[in-house]
């Protein structure tokens, strides 16, 4: 008995891990909406869904994201499993998709080029949680392999813009930059080191380390003093090779052709190291979300497929931060944040109504309608209140007389119109009534 008492005393309450969230049913409606729109739109653009593991060999991320990026050096959820393998929860989707592309030989002759995929799911980064920044967050992303065409860059940016437009978002800006090819970056790297060296003592510890290893990373520093120094740094756009310059020009011409507004941000480098040539971010100008303003980011990466053992194949993609997207939708009161209504709420009154109500909601759901009922024997008034709260289009009432007559009384909640429906002709009657309601 004492033992039991100790267990009771020791009863603990648990909280979800820092930087994670429970997504409750009333919230998942908006999640499902943004996912459904993505599935539909991306498939219109010829993308198929890919699902890769939520953890991978640590090297998959270390190699691709770059060993001077914050994502690898500070934010990785990595551990040794029981078989002593070094694995990590995925911090982003691109690396796993590239690994799968190579492992499944998706570059082979049986597959169309460009090979286009999209994905959605949780990602994990050990970041300091704050508004719009979580340790488990979700991305909806796309990747396309096997084409160097600037038209593909523009189509991918257009698809992202189109996605946000379909969801009803306003106040977005597209920022673009080019990181050039290897030749461009080689030339720029030296110029940047020459510029930063005289400021060495004023740079943050991180930037001092990165100066030699990967000076471009210094441009992405969050440190205020670093940012001041970097503001006057030479621009990579002045160091583009001939090929990269031509690509960059063409991307701008084609964005103009599609009338996509953009700004050029020559200091943008992005947080992951695998990019070259076109990179872009889509941000909101809404001030209340300024801390988490970037809702999508992406760009070209040419070396990754080879790095993973595949043939020389260019890639390009982007990922949307779903939590940030939903926060923005909610703050702008856009369509996706709204809960859909219920088709039928069944008010059941009296002792004998429980089983008929069970049967009726079951029949309604089988006919493809969204239906719910009262399970608590509550008064007619409280049941109608619930129907209103759930935004039911119709209320069906089942009382003693309806049950005796095999009917149900149907009320259109918008017009107030009421009529008796025969239960043995439920499907036909409802098809007639709901069609009339559509007009
Ligand atoms: P990223 O910029 O690291 O790119 O992440 C893309 C988006 O994910 C960000 O713009 C942001 O909205 C969201 N995000 C990132 N970290 C967090 C966080 N801790 N909490 C909440 N949201 C976050 C990538 O991940 C690349 N894989 C995108 C890509 C695909 N590039 C080419 N293909």
Coordinates of C-alpha atoms in Angstrom, one line a residue, residues 12-352:
X12 CA 3.9 14.2 -12.4
X13 CA 2.5 16.5 -15.0
X14 CA 4.2 16.7 -18.3
X15 CA 4.7 19.6 -20.7
X16 CA 5.5 19.4 -24.3
X17 CA 9.2 19.9 -25.2
X18 CA 10.3 23.5 -25.5
X19 CA 9.8 24.8 -29.1
X20 CA 7.1 22.3 -30.0
X21 CA 3.4 22.7 -30.3
X22 CA 0.2 20.6 -30.1
X23 CA -1.9 21.1 -33.2
X24 CA -5.5 20.8 -32.0
X25 CA -8.4 19.8 -34.2
X26 CA -9.7 23.4 -34.6
X27 CA -6.2 24.4 -35.8
X28 CA -5.6 21.4 -38.1
X29 CA -8.4 22.6 -40.3
X30 CA -6.2 25.5 -41.5
X31 CA -3.2 23.1 -41.8
X32 CA -5.2 20.8 -44.0
X33 CA -6.2 23.7 -46.1
X34 CA -2.7 24.9 -46.8
X35 CA -1.6 21.3 -47.4
X36 CA -4.4 20.6 -49.8
X37 CA -3.8 23.8 -51.8
X38 CA -0.1 22.9 -52.1
X39 CA -0.9 19.3 -53.2
X40 CA -3.3 20.6 -55.9
X41 CA -1.2 23.5 -57.2
X42 CA 2.2 21.7 -57.2
X43 CA 0.6 18.8 -59.0
X44 CA -0.7 21.3 -61.6
X45 CA 3.0 22.3 -62.1
X46 CA 4.0 18.6 -62.6
X47 CA 5.4 17.9 -59.1
X48 CA 4.8 14.5 -57.4
X49 CA 4.9 13.9 -53.7
X50 CA 8.0 12.3 -52.1
X51 CA 8.2 11.1 -48.5
X52 CA 11.7 10.6 -47.0
X53 CA 12.7 9.5 -43.5
X54 CA 12.5 12.0 -40.6
X55 CA 16.0 11.0 -39.6
X56 CA 19.1 10.3 -41.7
X57 CA 22.7 9.5 -41.3
X58 CA 24.3 12.6 -39.7
X59 CA 26.6 13.0 -42.7
X60 CA 23.7 13.6 -45.1
X61 CA 23.0 16.9 -43.4
X62 CA 26.6 17.8 -42.4
X63 CA 27.8 17.5 -46.0
X64 CA 25.0 19.3 -47.7
X65 CA 24.1 22.1 -45.3
X66 CA 27.8 23.0 -44.9
X67 CA 29.9 22.6 -41.8
X68 CA 30.1 26.3 -41.1
X69 CA 26.3 26.8 -41.2
X70 CA 24.4 27.3 -37.9
X71 CA 22.1 24.5 -38.9
X72 CA 25.0 22.0 -38.7
X73 CA 27.2 23.6 -36.0
X74 CA 24.6 24.5 -33.5
X75 CA 21.1 23.3 -34.3
X76 CA 21.3 19.7 -35.2
X77 CA 19.3 17.1 -33.2
X78 CA 21.9 14.4 -33.6
X79 CA 22.6 11.3 -31.5
X80 CA 24.1 7.8 -31.6
X81 CA 21.4 5.1 -31.9
X82 CA 21.6 1.8 -30.1
X83 CA 23.7 0.4 -33.0
X84 CA 26.2 3.3 -32.5
X85 CA 25.2 5.0 -35.7
X86 CA 25.5 8.7 -35.8
X87 CA 22.0 9.9 -37.0
X88 CA 20.2 13.2 -36.9
X89 CA 16.6 14.4 -37.1
X90 CA 16.2 16.3 -40.4
X91 CA 16.7 20.0 -40.1
X92 CA 15.4 20.6 -43.6
X93 CA 14.1 18.6 -46.6
X94 CA 16.5 19.1 -49.4
X95 CA 19.4 16.9 -48.2
X96 CA 17.1 13.8 -47.7
X97 CA 15.5 14.3 -51.1
X98 CA 18.8 14.6 -52.8
X99 CA 20.0 11.4 -51.0
X100 CA 16.8 9.6 -52.2
X101 CA 17.2 11.0 -55.7
X102 CA 20.6 9.4 -56.0
X103 CA 19.9 6.2 -54.0
X104 CA 16.8 5.5 -56.2
X105 CA 18.6 6.5 -59.4
X106 CA 15.9 9.0 -60.2
X107 CA 18.3 10.6 -62.7
X108 CA 18.0 7.4 -64.9
X109 CA 16.5 7.2 -68.4
X110 CA 13.1 6.1 -67.1
X111 CA 12.4 9.5 -65.4
X112 CA 11.4 12.8 -66.9
X113 CA 13.8 15.7 -66.6
X114 CA 13.4 17.9 -64.8
X115 CA 12.4 15.4 -62.1
X116 CA 10.1 17.4 -59.8
X117 CA 9.0 16.5 -56.3
X118 CA 7.3 18.1 -53.3
X119 CA 7.1 17.2 -49.7
X120 CA 5.6 18.3 -46.4
X121 CA 6.3 17.4 -42.8
X122 CA 8.1 18.2 -39.6
X123 CA 11.7 19.5 -39.5
X124 CA 13.9 19.9 -36.3
X125 CA 16.4 22.6 -35.4
X126 CA 17.7 23.2 -31.9
X127 CA 17.1 27.0 -32.1
X128 CA 16.2 29.4 -29.4
X129 CA 12.4 29.4 -29.4
X130 CA 10.7 32.7 -30.2
X131 CA 7.9 34.0 -32.3
X132 CA 7.9 32.1 -35.6
X133 CA 11.0 30.0 -34.6
X134 CA 10.5 26.5 -33.2
X135 CA 12.5 23.4 -32.5
X136 CA 10.0 21.2 -34.4
X137 CA 8.4 23.1 -37.3
X138 CA 6.9 22.1 -40.6
X139 CA 7.9 22.8 -44.1
X140 CA 6.1 22.4 -47.5
X141 CA 8.9 22.2 -50.0
X142 CA 9.7 21.4 -53.6
X143 CA 12.8 20.3 -55.5
X144 CA 13.4 20.0 -59.3
X145 CA 16.5 18.2 -60.7
X146 CA 18.1 18.1 -64.1
X147 CA 17.7 21.5 -65.7
X148 CA 19.9 24.6 -65.8
X149 CA 17.3 26.7 -67.5
X150 CA 16.6 30.1 -66.0
X151 CA 13.0 29.5 -67.0
X152 CA 12.9 26.8 -64.3
X153 CA 14.1 29.2 -61.6
X154 CA 11.4 31.6 -62.6
X155 CA 8.7 29.0 -62.8
X156 CA 9.6 27.8 -59.3
X157 CA 9.5 31.4 -57.9
X158 CA 6.2 31.9 -59.8
X159 CA 4.8 28.7 -58.3
X160 CA 5.6 29.9 -54.7
X161 CA 4.0 33.3 -55.4
X162 CA 1.0 31.6 -57.0
X163 CA 0.7 29.4 -53.9
X164 CA 0.5 32.3 -51.5
X165 CA -1.8 34.2 -53.8
X166 CA -4.2 31.2 -54.0
X167 CA -4.3 31.2 -50.2
X168 CA -5.3 34.9 -50.2
X169 CA -2.1 36.3 -48.7
X170 CA -1.3 39.9 -49.2
X171 CA 1.8 42.2 -48.6
X172 CA 4.5 39.8 -49.8
X173 CA 7.8 40.7 -51.4
X174 CA 10.2 38.5 -53.3
X175 CA 13.9 39.2 -52.7
X176 CA 16.4 37.6 -55.1
X177 CA 20.1 37.4 -55.4
X178 CA 22.7 35.4 -57.3
X179 CA 25.6 33.6 -55.5
X180 CA 27.2 32.8 -58.9
X181 CA 29.0 29.7 -59.8
X182 CA 32.2 28.4 -58.3
X183 CA 34.3 30.7 -60.5
X184 CA 32.3 33.7 -59.4
X185 CA 32.5 32.8 -55.7
X186 CA 36.3 32.2 -55.9
X187 CA 36.8 35.7 -57.1
X188 CA 34.3 37.2 -54.6
X189 CA 35.7 35.2 -51.7
X190 CA 39.0 36.9 -52.0
X191 CA 37.5 40.4 -52.3
X192 CA 35.4 39.8 -49.3
X193 CA 38.3 38.5 -47.2
X194 CA 40.3 41.6 -48.2
X195 CA 37.4 43.8 -47.2
X196 CA 36.7 42.1 -43.8
X197 CA 40.3 41.6 -42.7
X198 CA 40.9 45.2 -41.5
X199 CA 37.6 44.8 -39.4
X200 CA 38.7 41.5 -37.9
X201 CA 38.9 42.6 -34.3
X202 CA 35.4 44.1 -34.4
X203 CA 33.8 41.0 -35.8
X204 CA 31.9 38.5 -33.6
X205 CA 33.7 35.3 -32.5
X206 CA 31.6 33.3 -35.0
X207 CA 32.4 35.6 -37.9
X208 CA 36.1 35.6 -37.0
X209 CA 36.1 31.8 -37.3
X210 CA 34.1 31.9 -40.5
X211 CA 36.3 34.5 -42.2
X212 CA 38.8 32.0 -43.3
X213 CA 36.6 28.9 -43.6
X214 CA 33.6 30.5 -45.4
X215 CA 33.6 34.3 -45.5
X216 CA 30.1 34.4 -47.3
X217 CA 28.6 33.2 -44.0
X218 CA 29.7 36.4 -42.4
X219 CA 27.2 38.2 -44.6
X220 CA 24.4 36.2 -42.9
X221 CA 25.5 37.0 -39.3
X222 CA 22.7 38.0 -36.9
X223 CA 25.2 40.1 -34.9
X224 CA 24.4 43.8 -35.0
X225 CA 28.1 45.0 -35.2
X226 CA 28.8 42.4 -37.9
X227 CA 25.8 43.6 -39.9
X228 CA 27.1 47.2 -39.8
X229 CA 30.5 46.1 -41.1
X230 CA 28.9 43.9 -43.8
X231 CA 26.7 46.7 -45.0
X232 CA 29.6 48.2 -47.0
X233 CA 31.1 45.0 -48.2
X234 CA 31.6 44.4 -51.9
X235 CA 28.6 42.9 -53.8
X236 CA 28.8 39.4 -55.2
X237 CA 26.9 40.7 -58.2
X238 CA 30.0 42.5 -59.3
X239 CA 32.0 39.3 -59.4
X240 CA 29.7 37.0 -61.5
X241 CA 31.3 34.9 -64.2
X242 CA 30.1 35.3 -67.7
X243 CA 27.8 32.3 -67.5
X244 CA 26.4 33.3 -64.1
X245 CA 25.9 36.8 -65.2
X246 CA 23.9 35.6 -68.3
X247 CA 21.8 33.3 -66.1
X248 CA 21.1 36.1 -63.6
X249 CA 20.1 38.5 -66.4
X250 CA 17.7 36.0 -67.9
X251 CA 16.1 35.2 -64.6
X252 CA 15.3 38.9 -64.2
X253 CA 13.9 39.3 -67.7
X254 CA 11.7 36.3 -67.2
X255 CA 10.4 37.5 -63.8
X256 CA 9.6 40.8 -65.6
X257 CA 7.8 38.8 -68.3
X258 CA 5.6 37.1 -65.7
X259 CA 5.1 40.5 -64.0
X260 CA 6.5 39.2 -60.7
X261 CA 7.6 42.0 -58.5
X262 CA 11.0 41.5 -56.8
X263 CA 13.8 43.3 -55.1
X264 CA 17.5 42.5 -55.4
X265 CA 19.3 42.0 -52.1
X266 CA 23.0 41.5 -52.9
X267 CA 23.8 40.7 -49.3
X268 CA 21.4 37.7 -49.1
X269 CA 23.3 34.4 -48.7
X270 CA 20.7 32.1 -47.0
X271 CA 21.5 29.9 -44.0
X272 CA 22.6 26.7 -45.8
X273 CA 25.8 26.4 -47.8
X274 CA 24.7 24.4 -50.8
X275 CA 23.4 27.2 -53.0
X276 CA 24.8 28.8 -56.2
X277 CA 23.4 31.2 -58.8
X278 CA 19.7 32.2 -58.1
X279 CA 18.6 32.3 -54.4
X280 CA 15.3 33.9 -53.2
X281 CA 13.2 34.6 -50.2
X282 CA 9.6 35.5 -49.9
X283 CA 8.8 37.8 -47.0
X284 CA 5.8 39.6 -45.5
X285 CA 5.9 43.4 -45.0
X286 CA 3.3 43.1 -42.2
X287 CA 5.0 44.7 -39.2
X288 CA 3.6 42.5 -36.5
X289 CA 5.4 39.5 -38.0
X290 CA 8.7 41.2 -38.6
X291 CA 10.6 38.7 -36.4
X292 CA 9.5 35.8 -38.6
X293 CA 9.1 37.7 -41.8
X294 CA 10.6 35.1 -44.2
X295 CA 7.9 32.5 -45.0
X296 CA 9.7 30.8 -47.8
X297 CA 13.3 30.5 -49.1
X298 CA 15.2 28.5 -51.7
X299 CA 17.4 28.6 -54.7
X300 CA 19.7 26.6 -57.0
X301 CA 22.2 24.0 -55.9
X302 CA 24.5 22.5 -58.5
X303 CA 26.9 20.3 -56.6
X304 CA 24.7 18.4 -54.2
X305 CA 23.7 15.4 -56.4
X306 CA 27.4 14.8 -57.2
X307 CA 28.3 15.2 -53.6
X308 CA 25.9 12.4 -52.8
X309 CA 27.5 10.1 -55.4
X310 CA 25.1 10.9 -58.3
X311 CA 25.9 12.3 -61.8
X312 CA 26.5 16.0 -62.2
X313 CA 22.9 17.3 -62.0
X314 CA 21.6 20.7 -61.1
X315 CA 18.8 21.2 -58.6
X316 CA 16.5 24.0 -57.5
X317 CA 13.8 24.2 -54.9
X318 CA 12.3 26.1 -52.0
X319 CA 10.5 25.5 -48.7
X320 CA 7.7 27.3 -47.0
X321 CA 7.6 27.5 -43.2
X322 CA 4.1 26.3 -42.4
X323 CA 3.8 27.8 -38.9
X324 CA 4.8 31.2 -40.2
X325 CA 2.4 30.9 -43.2
X326 CA -0.5 30.1 -40.9
X327 CA 0.4 32.9 -38.5
X328 CA 0.4 35.3 -41.4
X329 CA -2.9 33.9 -42.8
X330 CA -4.5 34.3 -39.4
X331 CA -3.3 37.8 -39.0
X332 CA -4.6 38.8 -42.4
X333 CA -7.9 36.9 -41.8
X334 CA -7.4 35.0 -45.0
X335 CA -9.7 32.2 -46.1
X336 CA -7.6 29.2 -45.0
X337 CA -7.6 30.3 -41.3
X338 CA -11.4 29.9 -41.2
X339 CA -13.1 26.7 -40.0
X340 CA -15.4 25.1 -42.4
X341 CA -19.0 24.7 -41.3
X342 CA -20.9 21.5 -40.6
X343 CA -23.6 20.3 -43.0
X344 CA -26.0 18.7 -40.5
X345 CA -26.4 18.8 -36.7
X346 CA -28.8 16.3 -35.3
X347 CA -30.8 17.5 -32.3
X348 CA -32.3 14.5 -30.6
X349 CA -34.9 14.7 -27.9
X350 CA -36.4 12.1 -25.6
X351 CA -35.2 8.7 -24.4
X352 CA -36.0 6.8 -27.5

